[in-house]
Amino acid sequence: MSPIRLLSLVLVSLSAGLFLGCPGTDGDNDPSGTAGTGGVGGAGGAGGAGGVGGIGGAGGMTTSSTGAGGTPTCTDYSDVPEVDCNLLAQDCEDPNASCRPSLDGTATVCEGGAGIKGVGAPCTQTPSGLGECGVGLYCVFGFCSPICCQSAPEQFCGSAQCNVYRSYGQSRLWLCNFAKSCTLFDGKECPDGHQCRLSIVNQDLSLCAPLAGAGVAEGEACDDLNDCGANQRCEAQICRYTCLVDGAQNLAPGSGGCPTGQTCNPLPGTTTYGFCSP
């Protein structure tokens, strides 16, 4: 299986990887709304069979804008060439078939193998990324997630974010991310195999994400947010500890401080966090 990462992110299958894109995702949002006009977000909670417990969100899922013939007008959901079908429209002739990228990312194809679980339902990742989730959905960080446009995340993801991509050859497919939010420098809320990282900087929001592959050491080159260890980010393609702008000098690396010889540099968009560098 390939790695899952955030963009600076991706879940990976035998031939395709799923990554988290920077900025990160909204966490603990209830993704259980169905396509429609969208409702008012609740206070969150333990979560039911079809969603994730947590802080609640802005409302239910809504449909994307469409053009002639019902084909979605946004284009920043994938760069896979459209051949047999449209990934957003899911316009395969067989209602039980999903429109998906070919494994090499050179075409869209209609194929079976979908399950019955809906948006936000808990799922177990399989090598193909299929299996449990319904037509057009993918298992992302443990939840059935739809394809989404980066320019209009709320139309596809509700109060969550469109910041996870699955790679197919040199192409990408963007997906909603319902990952659990967490407390940076603590991370006890994260499930086994996941680590807490600052993901949406302008909201001071951290989320749990799987470590991609064997992980990259602090100070080494990286491509994606979850290449790096817990409480780190991929800054200018180097893994760096996240730090507290106020008080870093009195804290240890991984607890809000920096390694010896490094200082805490404020991150744009937040007055709380920075990154450590020489």
mmCIF file of C-alpha atoms in Angstrom:
data_model
loop_
_atom_site.group_PDB
_atom_site.id
_atom_site.type_symbol
_atom_site.label_atom_id
_atom_site.label_comp_id
_atom_site.label_asym_id
_atom_site.label_seq_id
_atom_site.Cartn_x
_atom_site.Cartn_y
_atom_site.Cartn_z
ATOM 1 C CA MET A 1 0.000 0.000 0.000
ATOM 2 C CA SER A 2 1.228 3.480 -0.817
ATOM 3 C CA PRO A 3 1.332 6.217 1.920
ATOM 4 C CA ILE A 4 -1.499 8.627 2.918
ATOM 5 C CA ARG A 5 -0.419 12.233 3.007
ATOM 6 C CA LEU A 6 -1.535 15.823 3.583
ATOM 7 C CA LEU A 7 -0.544 18.424 0.814
ATOM 8 C CA SER A 8 2.472 19.491 2.209
ATOM 9 C CA LEU A 9 -1.114 14.913 2.872
ATOM 10 C CA VAL A 10 -1.915 11.295 0.906
ATOM 11 C CA LEU A 11 -3.471 7.767 1.484
ATOM 12 C CA VAL A 12 -1.909 5.305 -0.872
ATOM 13 C CA SER A 13 -3.168 2.158 -2.555
ATOM 14 C CA LEU A 14 -1.193 -0.477 -4.430
ATOM 15 C CA SER A 15 -0.807 1.932 -7.319
ATOM 16 C CA ALA A 16 -2.256 5.161 -6.001
ATOM 17 C CA GLY A 17 -1.455 7.236 -2.963
ATOM 18 C CA LEU A 18 -3.701 9.351 -0.755
ATOM 19 C CA PHE A 19 -2.058 12.505 0.596
ATOM 20 C CA LEU A 20 -3.024 15.441 2.735
ATOM 21 C CA GLY A 21 -2.531 18.737 1.020
ATOM 22 C CA CYS A 22 -1.461 21.857 2.879
ATOM 23 C CA PRO A 23 -3.322 23.643 4.292
ATOM 24 C CA GLY A 24 -4.843 20.833 6.347
ATOM 25 C CA THR A 25 -8.407 19.828 6.999
ATOM 26 C CA ASP A 26 -11.156 20.757 9.326
ATOM 27 C CA GLY A 27 -11.439 18.077 11.972
ATOM 28 C CA ASP A 28 -14.264 16.434 13.909
ATOM 29 C CA ASN A 29 -16.923 17.830 11.625
ATOM 30 C CA ASP A 30 -20.094 15.852 11.056
ATOM 31 C CA PRO A 31 -20.034 14.767 7.392
ATOM 32 C CA SER A 32 -23.310 12.888 7.557
ATOM 33 C CA GLY A 33 -25.447 15.435 5.657
ATOM 34 C CA THR A 34 -26.821 14.369 2.305
ATOM 35 C CA ALA A 35 -26.699 16.262 -0.952
ATOM 36 C CA GLY A 36 -29.079 19.196 -0.903
ATOM 37 C CA THR A 37 -29.315 22.714 0.395
ATOM 38 C CA GLY A 38 -27.354 22.113 3.567
ATOM 39 C CA GLY A 39 -28.505 22.642 7.125
ATOM 40 C CA VAL A 40 -27.292 24.497 10.147
ATOM 41 C CA GLY A 41 -24.325 22.940 11.903
ATOM 42 C CA GLY A 42 -24.816 21.491 15.365
ATOM 43 C CA ALA A 43 -22.741 21.440 18.480
ATOM 44 C CA GLY A 44 -21.136 18.129 17.630
ATOM 45 C CA GLY A 45 -20.917 15.147 19.908
ATOM 46 C CA ALA A 46 -20.122 11.487 19.909
ATOM 47 C CA GLY A 47 -21.131 10.934 16.304
ATOM 48 C CA GLY A 48 -23.510 8.371 14.897
ATOM 49 C CA ALA A 49 -23.083 5.473 12.542
ATOM 50 C CA GLY A 50 -22.872 7.787 9.557
ATOM 51 C CA GLY A 51 -20.596 10.513 10.834
ATOM 52 C CA VAL A 52 -17.806 11.691 13.069
ATOM 53 C CA GLY A 53 -18.357 13.044 16.553
ATOM 54 C CA GLY A 54 -16.892 16.430 17.306
ATOM 55 C CA ILE A 55 -17.341 20.144 17.147
ATOM 56 C CA GLY A 56 -20.173 20.241 14.632
ATOM 57 C CA GLY A 57 -20.119 22.192 11.416
ATOM 58 C CA ALA A 58 -21.710 24.659 9.079
ATOM 59 C CA GLY A 59 -24.329 22.285 7.748
ATOM 60 C CA GLY A 60 -25.038 19.326 5.509
ATOM 61 C CA MET A 61 -23.531 18.409 2.193
ATOM 62 C CA THR A 62 -24.539 20.522 -0.815
ATOM 63 C CA THR A 63 -24.291 19.831 -4.493
ATOM 64 C CA SER A 64 -21.805 21.516 -6.786
ATOM 65 C CA SER A 65 -22.661 24.111 -9.384
ATOM 66 C CA THR A 66 -23.466 22.524 -12.708
ATOM 67 C CA GLY A 67 -23.376 23.539 -16.320
ATOM 68 C CA ALA A 68 -25.205 22.260 -19.365
ATOM 69 C CA GLY A 69 -26.278 18.660 -19.013
ATOM 70 C CA GLY A 70 -25.638 18.640 -15.273
ATOM 71 C CA THR A 71 -21.840 18.397 -15.553
ATOM 72 C CA PRO A 72 -20.083 20.236 -12.680
ATOM 73 C CA THR A 73 -18.467 23.479 -13.799
ATOM 74 C CA CYS A 74 -15.514 23.517 -11.388
ATOM 75 C CA THR A 75 -12.372 21.839 -12.635
ATOM 76 C CA ASP A 76 -9.919 21.786 -9.712
ATOM 77 C CA TYR A 77 -10.939 18.344 -8.444
ATOM 78 C CA SER A 78 -8.562 16.347 -10.650
ATOM 79 C CA ASP A 79 -6.201 16.514 -13.598
ATOM 80 C CA VAL A 80 -6.998 12.977 -14.796
ATOM 81 C CA PRO A 81 -8.030 13.179 -18.499
ATOM 82 C CA GLU A 82 -11.784 12.628 -18.902
ATOM 83 C CA VAL A 83 -12.289 9.663 -21.239
ATOM 84 C CA ASP A 84 -15.101 7.250 -20.317
ATOM 85 C CA CYS A 85 -16.888 9.353 -17.692
ATOM 86 C CA ASN A 86 -16.819 12.458 -15.482
ATOM 87 C CA LEU A 87 -15.489 11.993 -11.944
ATOM 88 C CA LEU A 88 -17.784 14.567 -10.353
ATOM 89 C CA ALA A 89 -20.895 13.797 -12.386
ATOM 90 C CA GLN A 90 -20.458 10.016 -11.851
ATOM 91 C CA ASP A 91 -22.217 9.469 -15.175
ATOM 92 C CA CYS A 92 -21.464 5.798 -15.834
ATOM 93 C CA GLU A 93 -24.290 3.981 -17.616
ATOM 94 C CA ASP A 94 -24.293 1.232 -14.984
ATOM 95 C CA PRO A 95 -25.745 2.782 -11.782
ATOM 96 C CA ASN A 96 -23.658 0.373 -9.723
ATOM 97 C CA ALA A 97 -20.385 1.412 -11.340
ATOM 98 C CA SER A 98 -18.110 4.231 -10.189
ATOM 99 C CA CYS A 99 -16.260 6.657 -12.417
ATOM 100 C CA ARG A 100 -12.648 6.427 -11.246
ATOM 101 C CA PRO A 101 -9.173 7.269 -12.532
ATOM 102 C CA SER A 102 -7.244 4.484 -14.203
ATOM 103 C CA LEU A 103 -4.342 3.291 -12.067
ATOM 104 C CA ASP A 104 -1.833 5.103 -14.292
ATOM 105 C CA GLY A 105 -3.868 8.347 -14.199
ATOM 106 C CA THR A 106 -4.227 8.601 -17.970
ATOM 107 C CA ALA A 107 -8.027 8.223 -18.238
ATOM 108 C CA THR A 108 -11.304 7.993 -16.353
ATOM 109 C CA VAL A 109 -12.970 4.567 -16.408
ATOM 110 C CA CYS A 110 -16.227 3.020 -15.171
ATOM 111 C CA GLU A 111 -15.702 0.072 -12.865
ATOM 112 C CA GLY A 112 -17.589 -1.951 -10.283
ATOM 113 C CA GLY A 113 -16.480 -2.912 -6.787
ATOM 114 C CA ALA A 114 -18.210 -0.180 -4.797
ATOM 115 C CA GLY A 115 -19.773 -0.883 -1.417
ATOM 116 C CA ILE A 116 -22.912 0.532 0.175
ATOM 117 C CA LYS A 117 -21.653 2.975 2.811
ATOM 118 C CA GLY A 118 -22.484 6.661 2.385
ATOM 119 C CA VAL A 119 -20.641 9.945 2.948
ATOM 120 C CA GLY A 120 -19.049 10.121 6.397
ATOM 121 C CA ALA A 121 -19.611 6.468 7.272
ATOM 122 C CA PRO A 122 -16.700 4.740 9.043
ATOM 123 C CA CYS A 123 -14.669 2.542 6.694
ATOM 124 C CA THR A 124 -11.560 0.403 6.601
ATOM 125 C CA GLN A 125 -8.943 1.279 4.015
ATOM 126 C CA THR A 126 -8.350 -1.455 1.447
ATOM 127 C CA PRO A 127 -5.434 -1.714 -1.026
ATOM 128 C CA SER A 128 -7.663 -0.467 -3.857
ATOM 129 C CA GLY A 129 -9.354 2.258 -1.795
ATOM 130 C CA LEU A 130 -12.715 0.681 -2.715
ATOM 131 C CA GLY A 131 -14.699 -2.047 -1.011
ATOM 132 C CA GLU A 132 -16.919 -0.482 1.653
ATOM 133 C CA CYS A 133 -17.819 2.972 0.364
ATOM 134 C CA GLY A 134 -20.565 3.602 -2.183
ATOM 135 C CA VAL A 135 -20.388 4.753 -5.797
ATOM 136 C CA GLY A 136 -17.988 7.692 -6.235
ATOM 137 C CA LEU A 137 -16.698 7.567 -2.638
ATOM 138 C CA TYR A 138 -13.250 6.717 -1.251
ATOM 139 C CA CYS A 139 -12.100 5.622 2.201
ATOM 140 C CA VAL A 140 -10.034 8.560 3.499
ATOM 141 C CA PHE A 141 -8.521 8.390 6.987
ATOM 142 C CA GLY A 142 -11.279 6.012 8.074
ATOM 143 C CA PHE A 143 -14.359 7.761 6.582
ATOM 144 C CA CYS A 144 -16.162 7.484 3.235
ATOM 145 C CA SER A 145 -15.368 10.718 1.404
ATOM 146 C CA PRO A 146 -16.546 12.276 -1.870
ATOM 147 C CA ILE A 147 -14.493 13.919 -4.598
ATOM 148 C CA CYS A 148 -14.318 17.708 -4.186
ATOM 149 C CA CYS A 149 -13.211 20.952 -5.813
ATOM 150 C CA GLN A 150 -10.523 22.870 -3.921
ATOM 151 C CA SER A 151 -12.160 26.168 -4.923
ATOM 152 C CA ALA A 152 -15.542 25.239 -3.395
ATOM 153 C CA PRO A 153 -14.955 22.761 -0.553
ATOM 154 C CA GLU A 154 -18.218 23.546 1.243
ATOM 155 C CA GLN A 155 -20.243 22.405 -1.776
ATOM 156 C CA PHE A 156 -18.858 18.905 -1.434
ATOM 157 C CA CYS A 157 -17.508 18.544 2.106
ATOM 158 C CA GLY A 158 -19.890 20.607 4.248
ATOM 159 C CA SER A 159 -17.819 22.090 7.065
ATOM 160 C CA ALA A 160 -14.811 19.859 6.345
ATOM 161 C CA GLN A 161 -11.998 20.677 3.935
ATOM 162 C CA CYS A 162 -11.005 19.563 0.443
ATOM 163 C CA ASN A 163 -7.321 19.018 1.137
ATOM 164 C CA VAL A 164 -6.544 15.339 0.632
ATOM 165 C CA TYR A 165 -5.447 13.948 -2.695
ATOM 166 C CA ARG A 166 -4.974 10.454 -4.069
ATOM 167 C CA SER A 167 -2.257 10.114 -6.677
ATOM 168 C CA TYR A 168 -2.592 8.072 -9.856
ATOM 169 C CA GLY A 169 0.633 8.103 -11.800
ATOM 170 C CA GLN A 170 1.404 11.799 -12.224
ATOM 171 C CA SER A 171 -2.230 12.851 -11.708
ATOM 172 C CA ARG A 172 -4.199 13.731 -8.572
ATOM 173 C CA LEU A 173 -7.769 13.352 -7.362
ATOM 174 C CA TRP A 174 -8.897 15.656 -4.517
ATOM 175 C CA LEU A 175 -11.152 14.350 -1.740
ATOM 176 C CA CYS A 176 -12.941 15.608 1.367
ATOM 177 C CA ASN A 177 -11.125 15.112 4.662
ATOM 178 C CA PHE A 178 -13.132 14.303 7.789
ATOM 179 C CA ALA A 179 -10.057 13.600 9.929
ATOM 180 C CA LYS A 180 -10.292 14.065 13.688
ATOM 181 C CA SER A 181 -9.048 17.326 15.184
ATOM 182 C CA CYS A 182 -6.509 17.120 18.002
ATOM 183 C CA THR A 183 -4.627 19.132 20.590
ATOM 184 C CA LEU A 184 -1.175 20.047 19.314
ATOM 185 C CA PHE A 185 1.728 18.957 21.571
ATOM 186 C CA ASP A 186 -0.625 16.443 23.211
ATOM 187 C CA GLY A 187 -2.286 14.452 20.451
ATOM 188 C CA LYS A 188 -3.876 11.923 22.808
ATOM 189 C CA GLU A 189 -7.075 12.146 20.760
ATOM 190 C CA CYS A 190 -5.377 10.575 17.729
ATOM 191 C CA PRO A 191 -5.902 6.869 16.944
ATOM 192 C CA ASP A 192 -2.984 4.454 16.739
ATOM 193 C CA GLY A 193 -0.724 5.128 13.778
ATOM 194 C CA HIS A 194 -1.833 8.766 13.499
ATOM 195 C CA GLN A 195 0.006 11.882 14.632
ATOM 196 C CA CYS A 196 -1.191 15.374 15.483
ATOM 197 C CA ARG A 197 -0.017 18.238 13.263
ATOM 198 C CA LEU A 198 -0.923 21.897 12.802
ATOM 199 C CA SER A 199 -2.919 21.749 9.579
ATOM 200 C CA ILE A 200 -5.090 24.845 9.068
ATOM 201 C CA VAL A 201 -2.804 27.630 10.204
ATOM 202 C CA ASN A 202 -5.257 30.536 10.005
ATOM 203 C CA GLN A 203 -7.653 28.637 12.277
ATOM 204 C CA ASP A 204 -4.961 27.300 14.647
ATOM 205 C CA LEU A 205 -6.436 23.891 13.834
ATOM 206 C CA SER A 206 -4.504 20.640 14.184
ATOM 207 C CA LEU A 207 -5.606 17.226 12.968
ATOM 208 C CA CYS A 208 -4.697 13.564 13.214
ATOM 209 C CA ALA A 209 -3.084 12.101 10.111
ATOM 210 C CA PRO A 210 -1.228 8.866 9.368
ATOM 211 C CA LEU A 211 2.537 9.013 9.021
ATOM 212 C CA ALA A 212 3.484 8.613 5.359
ATOM 213 C CA GLY A 213 5.952 5.765 4.948
ATOM 214 C CA ALA A 214 8.837 5.519 7.397
ATOM 215 C CA GLY A 215 8.763 9.230 8.152
ATOM 216 C CA VAL A 216 11.307 11.973 7.594
ATOM 217 C CA ALA A 217 13.618 13.174 10.371
ATOM 218 C CA GLU A 218 13.521 16.771 11.593
ATOM 219 C CA GLY A 219 15.731 18.915 9.372
ATOM 220 C CA GLU A 220 15.488 16.528 6.407
ATOM 221 C CA ALA A 221 13.793 17.090 3.033
ATOM 222 C CA CYS A 222 10.037 16.477 2.717
ATOM 223 C CA ASP A 223 7.212 16.887 0.213
ATOM 224 C CA ASP A 224 4.038 16.487 2.267
ATOM 225 C CA LEU A 225 2.859 17.512 5.716
ATOM 226 C CA ASN A 226 2.644 13.969 7.015
ATOM 227 C CA ASP A 227 6.103 13.031 5.779
ATOM 228 C CA CYS A 228 7.213 14.616 9.047
ATOM 229 C CA GLY A 229 6.827 13.425 12.640
ATOM 230 C CA ALA A 230 4.318 14.480 15.264
ATOM 231 C CA ASN A 231 4.161 18.217 16.018
ATOM 232 C CA GLN A 232 6.163 18.992 12.867
ATOM 233 C CA ARG A 233 5.319 20.529 9.490
ATOM 234 C CA CYS A 234 6.934 20.476 6.071
ATOM 235 C CA GLU A 235 8.166 24.076 5.836
ATOM 236 C CA ALA A 236 9.955 25.037 2.599
ATOM 237 C CA GLN A 237 10.318 21.282 1.983
ATOM 238 C CA ILE A 238 12.163 20.702 5.269
ATOM 239 C CA CYS A 239 10.627 18.994 8.326
ATOM 240 C CA ARG A 240 10.549 21.531 11.156
ATOM 241 C CA TYR A 241 9.052 21.466 14.651
ATOM 242 C CA THR A 242 5.984 23.614 15.218
ATOM 243 C CA CYS A 243 6.550 25.957 18.170
ATOM 244 C CA LEU A 244 4.666 28.418 20.370
ATOM 245 C CA VAL A 245 5.566 32.005 19.458
ATOM 246 C CA ASP A 246 5.112 32.984 23.108
ATOM 247 C CA GLY A 247 7.219 30.758 25.366
ATOM 248 C CA ALA A 248 9.158 28.562 22.935
ATOM 249 C CA GLN A 249 12.424 29.351 24.670
ATOM 250 C CA ASN A 250 11.216 27.581 27.829
ATOM 251 C CA LEU A 251 9.833 24.448 26.170
ATOM 252 C CA ALA A 252 11.277 21.270 24.684
ATOM 253 C CA PRO A 253 11.039 20.341 20.969
ATOM 254 C CA GLY A 254 7.699 18.639 20.360
ATOM 255 C CA SER A 255 6.156 20.468 23.317
ATOM 256 C CA GLY A 256 6.162 23.943 21.767
ATOM 257 C CA GLY A 257 9.901 24.626 21.915
ATOM 258 C CA CYS A 258 12.801 24.338 19.448
ATOM 259 C CA PRO A 259 15.974 22.238 19.248
ATOM 260 C CA THR A 260 19.175 23.820 20.533
ATOM 261 C CA GLY A 261 20.442 26.488 18.141
ATOM 262 C CA GLN A 262 17.037 27.073 16.519
ATOM 263 C CA THR A 263 14.524 29.877 16.978
ATOM 264 C CA CYS A 264 10.743 30.082 16.629
ATOM 265 C CA ASN A 265 9.704 31.949 13.469
ATOM 266 C CA PRO A 266 6.043 33.072 13.358
ATOM 267 C CA LEU A 267 3.847 31.423 10.721
ATOM 268 C CA PRO A 268 1.751 33.727 8.511
ATOM 269 C CA GLY A 269 -1.911 33.708 9.481
ATOM 270 C CA THR A 270 -1.510 32.974 13.175
ATOM 271 C CA THR A 271 -0.176 34.763 16.234
ATOM 272 C CA THR A 272 0.061 31.506 18.194
ATOM 273 C CA TYR A 273 2.346 29.171 16.264
ATOM 274 C CA GLY A 274 5.635 29.305 14.428
ATOM 275 C CA PHE A 275 8.228 26.891 13.080
ATOM 276 C CA CYS A 276 11.728 26.198 14.355
ATOM 277 C CA SER A 277 14.762 26.810 12.181
ATOM 278 C CA PRO A 278 18.485 27.602 12.613
#
